[in-house]
Amino acid sequence: MSEKAVSDHVGESKSHAPTDSNSVNLKDPQPSSTFDPAAEARLRRKIDFYILPTVALMYLFCFIDRANIGNARLAGLEADLNMSGYDYNTLLSVFYISYIVFELPSNIACKWIGPGWFIPGLTLGFGICSIGTAFVHTFDAACGVRFLLGVFEAGMMPGISYFLSRWYRRRELAFRISMYLVMSPLAGAFGGLLASAILNLDSFGSLNEWRMIFAIEGIITVGIALLALATLTDRPETARWLSAEEKALAIARLVSESEHTGQTVVLDKLDRTKLLRGILNPVVQATSWVMLFATVTVQGLAFFSPTIVRTIYPEKSVTQQQLQTVPPYIVGAFFTMLIPYLSGRFDRRLIFFIGTPLFMMTGYIIFLATDNARARYGATFLIASGSFPLGVLCNAHGAASVVSDTARATAIGLVVMFGNIGGLIATWSFLPFDGPNYPIGNGLNLATGACCFVISVGLWWWSRWDNARRDGEEEQGNAARMLDGLGQRQVEDLEWRHPYFRWRM
């Protein structure tokens, strides 16, 4: 691609809104831009270095600050707050109410304010909430703090995925998303280790036992938020660490992926039509349901793995039980990186959508079929390996199934919102009367794994069918006729309805 062409793309992108530029042929079904692979590789490495470590750290402590309540439960939380019956499940549910309600609004606000400010601001907010949890003395106060925690954490997963979509091509995105979402299983492992280390302290100021977990981890989170406020940047144009040529390349290669569907800029203005296109996209809708069912298992493991381990190894000490939760998460983290890497390597996602639920289903079949402690503990490795990668794939597939930046904000927001509905269901999946073997909880999770599998097969078949239908329309000339007489704004608003758009599989 010539320097002038790259410069033209940069000029168009700086407006953040569609223009009347003729630099892109709206009816040309083939992307016109080619780039030097070596230059792209250098740019990717630079973006990886400056962005991924910071967002990964933020999400690590986002998940720790959410899931450390499971560790606090083992350390005396329920007794100190006079909790009984279903109070623990209620405490988890309060978090998910705000988490679900604020999901989509938070991601729209992320686009409006800019992720470079918004995401660190959220991190600062939930870090303060974690510190506040250390000072609650009643169940009602704990519920209030958990509700606020949900408000601030609601925008983290969709916000970071949306933020990364401003920097990476679609085929690059799944692996980069995995590099921060891998913090979810690592949080299960690291959170258990950190909680064990904290509980070995005699006190932290005036705090002791479970209160120390929330205070120390919250303070670390606040420090990470302040670091992110100083280092993150909204988009390539504002990155001080990119040269002018690198900024031009970063913008132009993203624009090139959507040229044939009429998009001429990387960042468009908020547009109601595009917002709705992201929500009503049929592939995004199906992907959201996969995310919902997968998250039932992911969050169930996060909240109840210490409890499950306690039922398998009741003779071990609390510290030993905490440590037993670590190995399954390490294996889950490995697969969280491996499967998205293979997805990006082969530029395929739906085949992995179909394969990973089989691991989840096998794990829960073992849970239901035997009381053997070693077999059930081994099953947790299969469950973690199958469920954690699905969250990465769902985020990436939602982002790849729309065209504009605006639609991407709501598409990712919807996928994650459905996932958090699954998290709410997970809080009621392992109930006290169902212990110690939890046949109802394990049966529910077997059913959610089966639903992931069935929906994924249907989504793969429908995507192939609709792409073939669109190819037929193009061959018959109907696609070009559909665009005749439309202005640029109208063409852009077609989004995934554009006749030259094809579903990525």
Short mmCIF file of C-alpha atoms in Angstrom, two decimals:
data_model
loop_
_atom_site.label_atom_id
_atom_site.label_comp_id
_atom_site.label_asym_id
_atom_site.label_seq_id
_atom_site.Cartn_x
_atom_site.Cartn_y
_atom_site.Cartn_z
CA MET A 1 0.00 0.00 0.00
CA SER A 2 1.44 3.40 -0.93
CA GLU A 3 2.35 6.02 1.66
CA LYS A 4 -0.24 8.35 0.14
CA ALA A 5 -2.97 5.72 0.45
CA VAL A 6 -2.02 5.08 4.04
CA SER A 7 -2.02 8.81 4.73
CA ASP A 8 -5.46 9.13 3.16
CA HIS A 9 -6.76 6.45 5.51
CA VAL A 10 -5.29 8.28 8.49
CA GLY A 11 -6.92 11.51 7.44
CA GLU A 12 -10.28 9.83 7.15
CA SER A 13 -9.91 8.12 10.53
CA LYS A 14 -9.09 11.29 12.43
CA SER A 15 -12.65 12.54 12.05
CA HIS A 16 -13.96 9.41 13.82
CA ALA A 17 -17.00 9.68 11.55
CA PRO A 18 -18.03 8.69 8.02
CA THR A 19 -17.03 11.14 5.33
CA ASP A 20 -17.77 11.56 1.64
CA SER A 21 -14.31 10.40 0.66
CA ASN A 22 -14.06 8.45 -2.58
CA SER A 23 -10.91 6.63 -1.51
CA VAL A 24 -12.92 3.46 -0.86
CA ASN A 25 -15.04 1.83 -3.51
CA LEU A 26 -18.23 0.96 -1.60
CA LYS A 27 -19.32 -1.62 -4.15
CA ASP A 28 -15.99 -3.40 -4.60
CA PRO A 29 -16.25 -6.78 -2.88
CA GLN A 30 -12.48 -7.23 -2.56
CA PRO A 31 -10.29 -5.36 -0.04
CA SER A 32 -7.84 -3.14 -1.85
CA SER A 33 -5.07 -2.85 0.74
CA THR A 34 -1.92 -4.94 1.06
CA PHE A 35 0.83 -4.40 3.61
CA ASP A 36 4.41 -5.42 4.24
CA PRO A 37 4.19 -8.53 6.51
CA ALA A 38 7.45 -7.67 8.27
CA ALA A 39 6.20 -4.15 9.09
CA GLU A 40 2.91 -5.58 10.38
CA ALA A 41 4.77 -8.11 12.55
CA ARG A 42 6.90 -5.34 14.10
CA LEU A 43 3.80 -3.25 14.75
CA ARG A 44 1.95 -6.17 16.38
CA ARG A 45 4.86 -6.88 18.70
CA LYS A 46 5.01 -3.24 19.74
CA ILE A 47 1.27 -3.07 20.42
CA ASP A 48 1.46 -6.36 22.33
CA PHE A 49 4.25 -5.02 24.53
CA TYR A 50 2.61 -1.69 25.38
CA ILE A 51 -1.01 -2.80 25.85
CA LEU A 52 -1.40 -6.47 26.76
CA PRO A 53 0.52 -6.60 30.09
CA THR A 54 -1.49 -3.70 31.53
CA VAL A 55 -4.94 -4.95 30.51
CA ALA A 56 -4.00 -8.47 31.63
CA LEU A 57 -3.06 -7.22 35.10
CA MET A 58 -6.29 -5.22 35.37
CA TYR A 59 -8.40 -8.22 34.42
CA LEU A 60 -6.43 -10.53 36.73
CA PHE A 61 -7.40 -8.46 39.75
CA CYS A 62 -10.88 -7.85 38.38
CA PHE A 63 -11.46 -11.60 38.58
CA ILE A 64 -9.61 -11.98 41.90
CA ASP A 65 -11.64 -9.18 43.53
CA ARG A 66 -14.82 -10.89 42.33
CA ALA A 67 -13.95 -14.50 43.15
CA ASN A 68 -11.97 -14.04 46.39
CA ILE A 69 -15.26 -14.31 48.24
CA GLY A 70 -14.93 -18.08 47.76
CA ASN A 71 -11.59 -18.00 49.58
CA ALA A 72 -13.02 -15.69 52.25
CA ARG A 73 -15.84 -18.17 52.81
CA LEU A 74 -13.37 -20.84 53.84
CA ALA A 75 -11.67 -18.31 56.15
CA GLY A 76 -14.75 -17.48 58.25
CA LEU A 77 -16.75 -14.89 56.26
CA GLU A 78 -20.13 -16.56 56.88
CA ALA A 79 -19.60 -16.95 60.62
CA ASP A 80 -18.44 -13.35 61.13
CA LEU A 81 -21.41 -11.89 59.21
CA ASN A 82 -23.93 -14.29 60.80
CA MET A 83 -24.82 -15.78 57.42
CA SER A 84 -26.85 -18.96 57.11
CA GLY A 85 -28.94 -20.94 54.64
CA TYR A 86 -28.88 -19.33 51.19
CA ASP A 87 -27.23 -16.08 52.32
CA TYR A 88 -23.99 -16.92 50.50
CA ASN A 89 -25.86 -17.54 47.23
CA THR A 90 -27.77 -14.30 47.74
CA LEU A 91 -24.53 -12.39 48.29
CA LEU A 92 -23.19 -13.72 44.99
CA SER A 93 -26.44 -12.91 43.18
CA VAL A 94 -26.48 -9.26 44.27
CA PHE A 95 -23.20 -8.76 42.45
CA TYR A 96 -24.61 -10.21 39.22
CA ILE A 97 -27.74 -8.06 39.28
CA SER A 98 -25.71 -4.87 38.86
CA TYR A 99 -23.18 -6.68 36.68
CA ILE A 100 -25.87 -7.60 34.15
CA VAL A 101 -27.82 -4.32 34.25
CA PHE A 102 -24.76 -2.13 33.64
CA GLU A 103 -23.08 -4.33 31.00
CA LEU A 104 -24.35 -2.72 27.78
CA PRO A 105 -24.52 0.88 29.12
CA SER A 106 -20.95 0.51 30.36
CA ASN A 107 -19.61 -0.54 26.97
CA ILE A 108 -21.45 2.30 25.21
CA ALA A 109 -19.94 4.68 27.79
CA CYS A 110 -16.54 3.12 27.09
CA LYS A 111 -16.83 4.13 23.44
CA TRP A 112 -18.12 7.60 24.33
CA ILE A 113 -15.51 8.43 27.00
CA GLY A 114 -12.64 6.41 25.52
CA PRO A 115 -11.25 3.11 26.88
CA GLY A 116 -7.90 4.66 27.79
CA TRP A 117 -9.64 6.57 30.61
CA PHE A 118 -12.74 4.48 31.19
CA ILE A 119 -11.21 1.05 31.83
CA PRO A 120 -8.61 2.29 34.38
CA GLY A 121 -11.40 4.28 36.04
CA LEU A 122 -13.46 1.12 36.43
CA THR A 123 -10.42 -0.67 37.88
CA LEU A 124 -9.95 2.08 40.45
CA GLY A 125 -13.63 1.79 41.38
CA PHE A 126 -13.71 -1.95 42.00
CA GLY A 127 -10.38 -1.81 43.83
CA ILE A 128 -11.93 0.66 46.30
CA CYS A 129 -14.98 -1.62 46.62
CA SER A 130 -12.73 -4.57 47.46
CA ILE A 131 -11.05 -2.54 50.20
CA GLY A 132 -14.50 -1.54 51.47
CA THR A 133 -15.51 -5.19 51.78
CA ALA A 134 -12.82 -5.66 54.43
CA PHE A 135 -14.70 -3.29 56.74
CA VAL A 136 -18.26 -4.63 56.50
CA HIS A 137 -19.80 -6.12 59.65
CA THR A 138 -23.28 -7.10 58.49
CA PHE A 139 -24.73 -9.18 55.70
CA ASP A 140 -26.66 -6.16 54.35
CA ALA A 141 -23.51 -4.05 54.16
CA ALA A 142 -21.72 -6.85 52.33
CA CYS A 143 -24.57 -6.99 49.79
CA GLY A 144 -24.33 -3.23 49.23
CA VAL A 145 -20.59 -3.35 48.55
CA ARG A 146 -21.00 -6.38 46.24
CA PHE A 147 -23.65 -4.47 44.27
CA LEU A 148 -21.21 -1.57 43.74
CA LEU A 149 -18.49 -4.04 42.81
CA GLY A 150 -20.77 -5.33 40.04
CA VAL A 151 -21.37 -1.79 38.76
CA PHE A 152 -17.64 -1.18 38.27
CA GLU A 153 -16.68 -4.66 37.06
CA ALA A 154 -19.53 -4.81 34.51
CA GLY A 155 -17.55 -2.99 31.84
CA MET A 156 -14.21 -4.76 32.22
CA MET A 157 -14.48 -7.86 30.03
CA PRO A 158 -16.45 -6.25 27.17
CA GLY A 159 -14.50 -3.00 27.51
CA ILE A 160 -11.09 -4.64 27.16
CA SER A 161 -12.23 -6.82 24.24
CA TYR A 162 -13.66 -3.73 22.53
CA PHE A 163 -10.46 -1.80 23.28
CA LEU A 164 -8.30 -4.52 21.69
CA SER A 165 -10.52 -4.54 18.59
CA ARG A 166 -9.29 -0.98 17.94
CA TRP A 167 -5.75 -2.31 17.55
CA TYR A 168 -5.86 -5.79 16.00
CA ARG A 169 -7.19 -7.47 12.87
CA ARG A 170 -10.02 -9.96 13.29
CA ARG A 171 -7.85 -13.05 12.92
CA GLU A 172 -5.37 -11.61 15.44
CA LEU A 173 -8.02 -10.75 17.99
CA ALA A 174 -8.88 -14.15 19.52
CA PHE A 175 -5.33 -14.85 20.67
CA ARG A 176 -4.93 -11.32 22.07
CA ILE A 177 -8.23 -11.64 23.93
CA SER A 178 -6.97 -14.94 25.31
CA MET A 179 -3.88 -13.15 26.65
CA TYR A 180 -6.02 -11.17 29.06
CA LEU A 181 -8.88 -13.64 29.59
CA VAL A 182 -6.32 -16.27 30.57
CA MET A 183 -6.13 -14.23 33.74
CA SER A 184 -9.52 -15.69 34.64
CA PRO A 185 -8.23 -19.25 35.25
CA LEU A 186 -4.91 -17.87 36.49
CA ALA A 187 -6.88 -15.78 39.00
CA GLY A 188 -8.35 -19.03 40.29
CA ALA A 189 -4.83 -20.39 40.71
CA PHE A 190 -3.07 -17.21 41.81
CA GLY A 191 -6.04 -16.14 43.93
CA GLY A 192 -5.83 -19.36 45.91
CA LEU A 193 -2.08 -18.97 46.40
CA LEU A 194 -2.40 -15.30 47.34
CA ALA A 195 -5.25 -15.98 49.75
CA SER A 196 -3.21 -18.76 51.38
CA ALA A 197 -0.23 -16.43 51.78
CA ILE A 198 -2.37 -13.61 53.19
CA LEU A 199 -4.05 -15.93 55.68
CA ASN A 200 -0.62 -16.86 57.06
CA LEU A 201 -0.23 -13.25 58.27
CA ASP A 202 -1.19 -12.55 61.87
CA SER A 203 -2.93 -9.32 60.89
CA PHE A 204 -2.93 -6.41 58.45
CA GLY A 205 -3.31 -3.27 60.51
CA SER A 206 -6.49 -3.80 62.53
CA LEU A 207 -7.74 -6.48 60.11
CA ASN A 208 -7.36 -10.23 60.32
CA GLU A 209 -8.49 -13.47 58.70
CA TRP A 210 -10.76 -13.02 55.63
CA ARG A 211 -10.76 -9.23 55.93
CA MET A 212 -7.06 -9.15 55.07
CA ILE A 213 -7.78 -10.87 51.74
CA PHE A 214 -10.09 -8.09 50.54
CA ALA A 215 -7.95 -5.23 51.88
CA ILE A 216 -4.58 -6.35 50.48
CA GLU A 217 -5.94 -7.43 47.11
CA GLY A 218 -7.93 -4.19 46.84
CA ILE A 219 -4.87 -2.05 47.51
CA ILE A 220 -2.95 -3.89 44.79
CA THR A 221 -5.85 -3.25 42.39
CA VAL A 222 -5.84 0.50 43.10
CA GLY A 223 -2.11 0.60 42.32
CA ILE A 224 -2.64 -1.15 38.99
CA ALA A 225 -5.45 1.30 38.12
CA LEU A 226 -3.18 4.30 38.70
CA LEU A 227 -0.50 2.70 36.51
CA ALA A 228 -3.04 2.11 33.74
CA LEU A 229 -4.30 5.71 33.90
CA ALA A 230 -0.75 6.86 33.20
CA THR A 231 0.07 4.41 30.40
CA LEU A 232 -3.00 3.37 28.38
CA THR A 233 -4.08 5.25 25.25
CA ASP A 234 -7.45 5.16 23.47
CA ARG A 235 -6.37 4.35 19.92
CA PRO A 236 -3.33 4.25 17.61
CA GLU A 237 -3.60 7.96 16.71
CA THR A 238 -3.00 9.03 20.33
CA ALA A 239 -0.22 6.52 21.11
CA ARG A 240 2.95 8.46 21.94
CA TRP A 241 4.97 5.25 21.55
CA LEU A 242 4.06 4.81 17.86
CA SER A 243 5.80 6.69 15.05
CA ALA A 244 3.75 8.51 12.42
CA GLU A 245 4.33 5.65 9.96
CA GLU A 246 3.29 3.05 12.55
CA LYS A 247 0.13 4.99 13.38
CA ALA A 248 -0.74 5.15 9.68
CA LEU A 249 -0.19 1.43 9.24
CA ALA A 250 -2.16 0.55 12.40
CA ILE A 251 -5.18 2.51 11.17
CA ALA A 252 -5.01 1.54 7.52
CA ARG A 253 -4.83 -2.20 8.10
CA LEU A 254 -7.99 -2.09 10.23
CA VAL A 255 -9.86 0.01 7.67
CA SER A 256 -8.80 -2.39 4.92
CA GLU A 257 -10.74 -5.28 6.51
CA SER A 258 -14.05 -3.48 6.12
CA GLU A 259 -13.54 -1.53 2.89
CA HIS A 260 -15.80 -3.82 0.86
CA THR A 261 -18.71 -3.21 3.25
CA GLY A 262 -18.54 0.56 2.96
CA GLN A 263 -16.63 1.42 6.16
CA THR A 264 -14.02 4.14 5.62
CA VAL A 265 -12.95 4.85 9.22
CA VAL A 266 -11.77 2.89 12.24
CA LEU A 267 -13.71 4.90 14.83
CA ASP A 268 -17.15 6.10 13.77
CA LYS A 269 -19.50 8.30 15.77
CA LEU A 270 -22.16 6.77 18.00
CA ASP A 271 -25.03 5.79 15.70
CA ARG A 272 -28.37 4.34 16.87
CA THR A 273 -28.77 2.17 13.77
CA LYS A 274 -25.34 0.60 14.22
CA LEU A 275 -25.90 0.13 17.94
CA LEU A 276 -29.01 -1.90 17.14
CA ARG A 277 -27.23 -3.77 14.33
CA GLY A 278 -24.71 -5.02 16.90
CA ILE A 279 -27.46 -6.19 19.26
CA LEU A 280 -29.75 -7.76 16.65
CA ASN A 281 -27.00 -9.53 14.70
CA PRO A 282 -28.12 -13.21 14.50
CA VAL A 283 -24.61 -14.63 14.95
CA VAL A 284 -23.99 -12.34 17.93
CA GLN A 285 -27.30 -13.51 19.42
CA ALA A 286 -26.36 -17.20 19.07
CA THR A 287 -22.84 -16.54 20.36
CA SER A 288 -24.35 -14.79 23.39
CA TRP A 289 -26.27 -17.94 24.32
CA VAL A 290 -23.11 -20.04 24.04
CA MET A 291 -21.42 -17.52 26.33
CA LEU A 292 -24.30 -17.74 28.81
CA PHE A 293 -24.14 -21.52 29.12
CA ALA A 294 -20.33 -21.61 29.24
CA THR A 295 -20.21 -18.98 31.99
CA VAL A 296 -22.46 -21.06 34.22
CA THR A 297 -19.53 -23.47 34.43
CA VAL A 298 -16.73 -20.85 34.50
CA GLN A 299 -18.25 -18.88 37.36
CA GLY A 300 -19.43 -22.01 39.13
CA LEU A 301 -15.82 -23.18 39.28
CA ALA A 302 -14.65 -19.76 40.49
CA PHE A 303 -17.15 -19.51 43.32
CA PHE A 304 -17.47 -23.14 44.36
CA SER A 305 -14.18 -24.87 43.52
CA PRO A 306 -12.94 -24.36 47.12
CA THR A 307 -16.19 -25.88 48.37
CA ILE A 308 -15.98 -28.75 45.86
CA VAL A 309 -12.38 -29.45 46.88
CA ARG A 310 -13.44 -29.45 50.54
CA THR A 311 -16.02 -32.18 49.82
CA ILE A 312 -13.39 -34.23 47.96
CA TYR A 313 -10.62 -33.75 50.55
CA PRO A 314 -12.40 -33.03 53.87
CA GLU A 315 -9.41 -34.22 55.93
CA LYS A 316 -7.06 -31.50 54.60
CA SER A 317 -6.46 -28.14 56.29
CA VAL A 318 -7.98 -24.93 54.91
CA THR A 319 -4.62 -23.88 53.44
CA GLN A 320 -4.17 -27.27 51.79
CA GLN A 321 -7.70 -27.08 50.38
CA GLN A 322 -6.94 -23.62 48.96
CA LEU A 323 -3.81 -25.01 47.27
CA GLN A 324 -5.73 -27.96 45.79
CA THR A 325 -7.83 -25.49 43.76
CA VAL A 326 -4.72 -24.29 41.90
CA PRO A 327 -3.70 -27.13 39.48
CA PRO A 328 -7.00 -27.32 37.51
CA TYR A 329 -6.77 -23.59 36.84
CA ILE A 330 -3.20 -23.92 35.56
CA VAL A 331 -4.32 -26.53 33.03
CA GLY A 332 -7.36 -24.40 32.13
CA ALA A 333 -5.06 -21.42 31.54
CA PHE A 334 -2.93 -23.47 29.16
CA PHE A 335 -5.97 -24.38 27.05
CA THR A 336 -7.24 -20.80 27.23
CA MET A 337 -4.09 -19.79 25.35
CA LEU A 338 -3.71 -22.85 23.11
CA ILE A 339 -7.19 -23.01 21.59
CA PRO A 340 -7.44 -19.29 20.65
CA TYR A 341 -3.90 -19.51 19.23
CA LEU A 342 -4.99 -22.40 17.00
CA SER A 343 -8.15 -20.46 16.15
CA GLY A 344 -6.05 -17.51 14.94
CA ARG A 345 -3.53 -19.76 13.22
CA PHE A 346 -6.21 -21.41 11.08
CA ASP A 347 -8.59 -18.39 11.09
CA ARG A 348 -11.41 -20.63 12.34
CA ARG A 349 -13.51 -20.39 15.49
CA LEU A 350 -16.71 -22.39 15.13
CA ILE A 351 -14.97 -25.77 14.94
CA PHE A 352 -13.49 -25.00 18.37
CA PHE A 353 -16.92 -23.87 19.58
CA ILE A 354 -18.07 -27.40 18.80
CA GLY A 355 -15.09 -29.24 20.31
CA THR A 356 -14.55 -27.55 23.68
CA PRO A 357 -18.00 -28.32 25.21
CA LEU A 358 -17.18 -32.02 24.89
CA PHE A 359 -14.51 -31.58 27.58
CA MET A 360 -17.04 -29.91 29.88
CA MET A 361 -19.62 -32.62 29.32
CA THR A 362 -17.12 -35.40 29.99
CA GLY A 363 -16.04 -33.79 33.26
CA TYR A 364 -19.57 -33.49 34.60
CA ILE A 365 -20.45 -37.02 33.51
CA ILE A 366 -17.55 -38.18 35.73
CA PHE A 367 -18.86 -36.06 38.61
CA LEU A 368 -22.29 -37.66 38.27
CA ALA A 369 -21.06 -41.21 37.66
CA THR A 370 -18.65 -41.70 40.58
CA ASP A 371 -17.91 -40.67 44.16
CA ASN A 372 -14.21 -41.49 43.79
CA ALA A 373 -12.26 -38.45 45.01
CA ARG A 374 -9.37 -38.82 42.57
CA ALA A 375 -11.68 -39.25 39.56
CA ARG A 376 -13.78 -36.22 40.54
CA TYR A 377 -10.70 -34.09 41.11
CA GLY A 378 -9.41 -35.15 37.68
CA ALA A 379 -12.76 -34.13 36.20
CA THR A 380 -12.18 -30.53 37.31
CA PHE A 381 -9.21 -30.41 34.92
CA LEU A 382 -11.43 -31.40 31.97
CA ILE A 383 -14.10 -28.87 32.96
CA ALA A 384 -11.60 -26.00 33.23
CA SER A 385 -9.95 -26.98 29.92
CA GLY A 386 -13.24 -26.91 28.04
CA SER A 387 -15.05 -23.96 29.62
CA PHE A 388 -12.42 -21.22 29.90
CA PRO A 389 -11.45 -21.10 26.17
CA LEU A 390 -15.10 -20.66 25.17
CA GLY A 391 -15.25 -17.21 26.78
CA VAL A 392 -12.32 -16.07 24.61
CA LEU A 393 -13.84 -17.52 21.43
CA CYS A 394 -17.24 -15.94 22.13
CA ASN A 395 -15.73 -12.47 22.63
CA ALA A 396 -13.65 -12.79 19.45
CA HIS A 397 -16.51 -14.18 17.38
CA GLY A 398 -18.87 -11.43 18.49
CA ALA A 399 -16.28 -8.81 17.49
CA ALA A 400 -15.66 -10.48 14.12
CA SER A 401 -19.37 -10.74 13.26
CA VAL A 402 -19.94 -6.98 12.91
CA VAL A 403 -18.29 -4.26 10.84
CA SER A 404 -18.25 -0.87 12.60
CA ASP A 405 -16.70 0.22 15.87
CA THR A 406 -20.12 1.24 17.21
CA ALA A 407 -21.74 -2.13 16.43
CA ARG A 408 -18.72 -3.88 17.93
CA ALA A 409 -19.22 -2.07 21.25
CA THR A 410 -22.80 -3.34 21.61
CA ALA A 411 -22.09 -6.79 20.13
CA ILE A 412 -19.33 -7.50 22.65
CA GLY A 413 -21.43 -5.93 25.40
CA LEU A 414 -24.34 -8.23 24.59
CA VAL A 415 -22.17 -11.35 24.50
CA VAL A 416 -20.68 -10.55 27.90
CA MET A 417 -24.05 -9.51 29.34
CA PHE A 418 -25.46 -12.93 28.47
CA GLY A 419 -22.37 -14.46 30.00
CA ASN A 420 -23.07 -12.69 33.24
CA ILE A 421 -26.65 -13.96 33.24
CA GLY A 422 -24.94 -17.34 33.21
CA GLY A 423 -22.86 -16.16 36.16
CA LEU A 424 -26.06 -15.30 38.04
CA ILE A 425 -27.39 -18.81 37.35
CA ALA A 426 -24.06 -20.22 38.58
CA THR A 427 -24.54 -18.60 41.99
CA TRP A 428 -27.54 -20.90 42.52
CA SER A 429 -26.11 -24.02 40.87
CA PHE A 430 -24.51 -25.52 44.01
CA LEU A 431 -26.97 -25.26 46.89
CA PRO A 432 -26.41 -26.38 50.52
CA PHE A 433 -29.06 -29.12 50.49
CA ASP A 434 -27.46 -30.60 47.33
CA GLY A 435 -24.13 -31.37 49.04
CA PRO A 436 -21.81 -33.07 49.44
CA ASN A 437 -21.92 -34.56 45.91
CA TYR A 438 -24.11 -31.85 44.30
CA PRO A 439 -25.97 -33.99 41.74
CA ILE A 440 -28.31 -31.11 40.81
CA GLY A 441 -25.44 -28.65 40.28
CA ASN A 442 -23.42 -31.14 38.30
CA GLY A 443 -26.44 -32.16 36.24
CA LEU A 444 -27.19 -28.50 35.46
CA ASN A 445 -23.63 -27.97 34.26
CA LEU A 446 -23.77 -31.11 32.11
CA ALA A 447 -26.90 -29.66 30.50
CA THR A 448 -25.26 -26.26 29.88
CA GLY A 449 -22.29 -27.97 28.20
CA ALA A 450 -24.69 -29.90 25.97
CA CYS A 451 -26.48 -26.64 25.08
CA CYS A 452 -23.14 -25.05 24.09
CA PHE A 453 -22.49 -27.99 21.80
CA VAL A 454 -25.93 -27.97 20.14
CA ILE A 455 -25.98 -24.20 19.58
CA SER A 456 -22.44 -24.25 18.17
CA VAL A 457 -23.31 -26.97 15.65
CA GLY A 458 -26.39 -25.00 14.60
CA LEU A 459 -24.41 -21.78 14.30
CA TRP A 460 -21.77 -23.47 12.11
CA TRP A 461 -24.44 -24.90 9.79
CA TRP A 462 -26.42 -21.63 9.54
CA SER A 463 -23.29 -19.53 8.85
CA ARG A 464 -22.30 -21.82 5.99
CA TRP A 465 -25.84 -21.70 4.58
CA ASP A 466 -26.13 -17.91 4.77
CA ASN A 467 -22.70 -17.35 3.20
CA ALA A 468 -23.71 -19.65 0.33
CA ARG A 469 -26.97 -17.71 -0.07
CA ARG A 470 -25.07 -14.41 -0.22
CA ASP A 471 -22.65 -15.86 -2.78
CA GLY A 472 -25.64 -16.82 -4.93
CA GLU A 473 -27.11 -13.33 -4.66
CA GLU A 474 -23.78 -11.83 -5.71
CA GLU A 475 -23.45 -14.16 -8.68
CA GLN A 476 -26.92 -13.17 -9.86
CA GLY A 477 -26.09 -9.46 -9.63
CA ASN A 478 -28.64 -8.80 -6.89
CA ALA A 479 -25.96 -7.60 -4.47
CA ALA A 480 -24.86 -4.70 -6.68
CA ARG A 481 -28.48 -3.75 -7.41
CA MET A 482 -29.20 -3.63 -3.66
CA LEU A 483 -26.56 -0.89 -3.26
CA ASP A 484 -27.70 1.24 -6.21
CA GLY A 485 -28.97 4.63 -5.13
CA LEU A 486 -27.72 4.35 -1.54
CA GLY A 487 -25.57 7.08 -0.02
CA GLN A 488 -22.44 6.34 1.97
CA ARG A 489 -24.18 6.70 5.35
CA GLN A 490 -26.89 4.27 4.24
CA VAL A 491 -24.30 1.78 2.99
CA GLU A 492 -22.41 1.97 6.29
CA ASP A 493 -25.60 1.46 8.28
CA LEU A 494 -26.24 -1.82 6.48
CA GLU A 495 -23.50 -3.38 8.66
CA TRP A 496 -23.77 -7.20 8.48
CA ARG A 497 -26.72 -6.81 6.11
CA HIS A 498 -24.34 -5.49 3.45
CA PRO A 499 -24.48 -7.93 0.51
CA TYR A 500 -20.68 -8.27 0.38
CA PHE A 501 -20.36 -9.11 4.08
CA ARG A 502 -19.55 -12.74 4.89
CA TRP A 503 -19.71 -14.49 8.25
CA ARG A 504 -16.37 -15.57 9.64
CA MET A 505 -16.28 -19.19 10.69
#
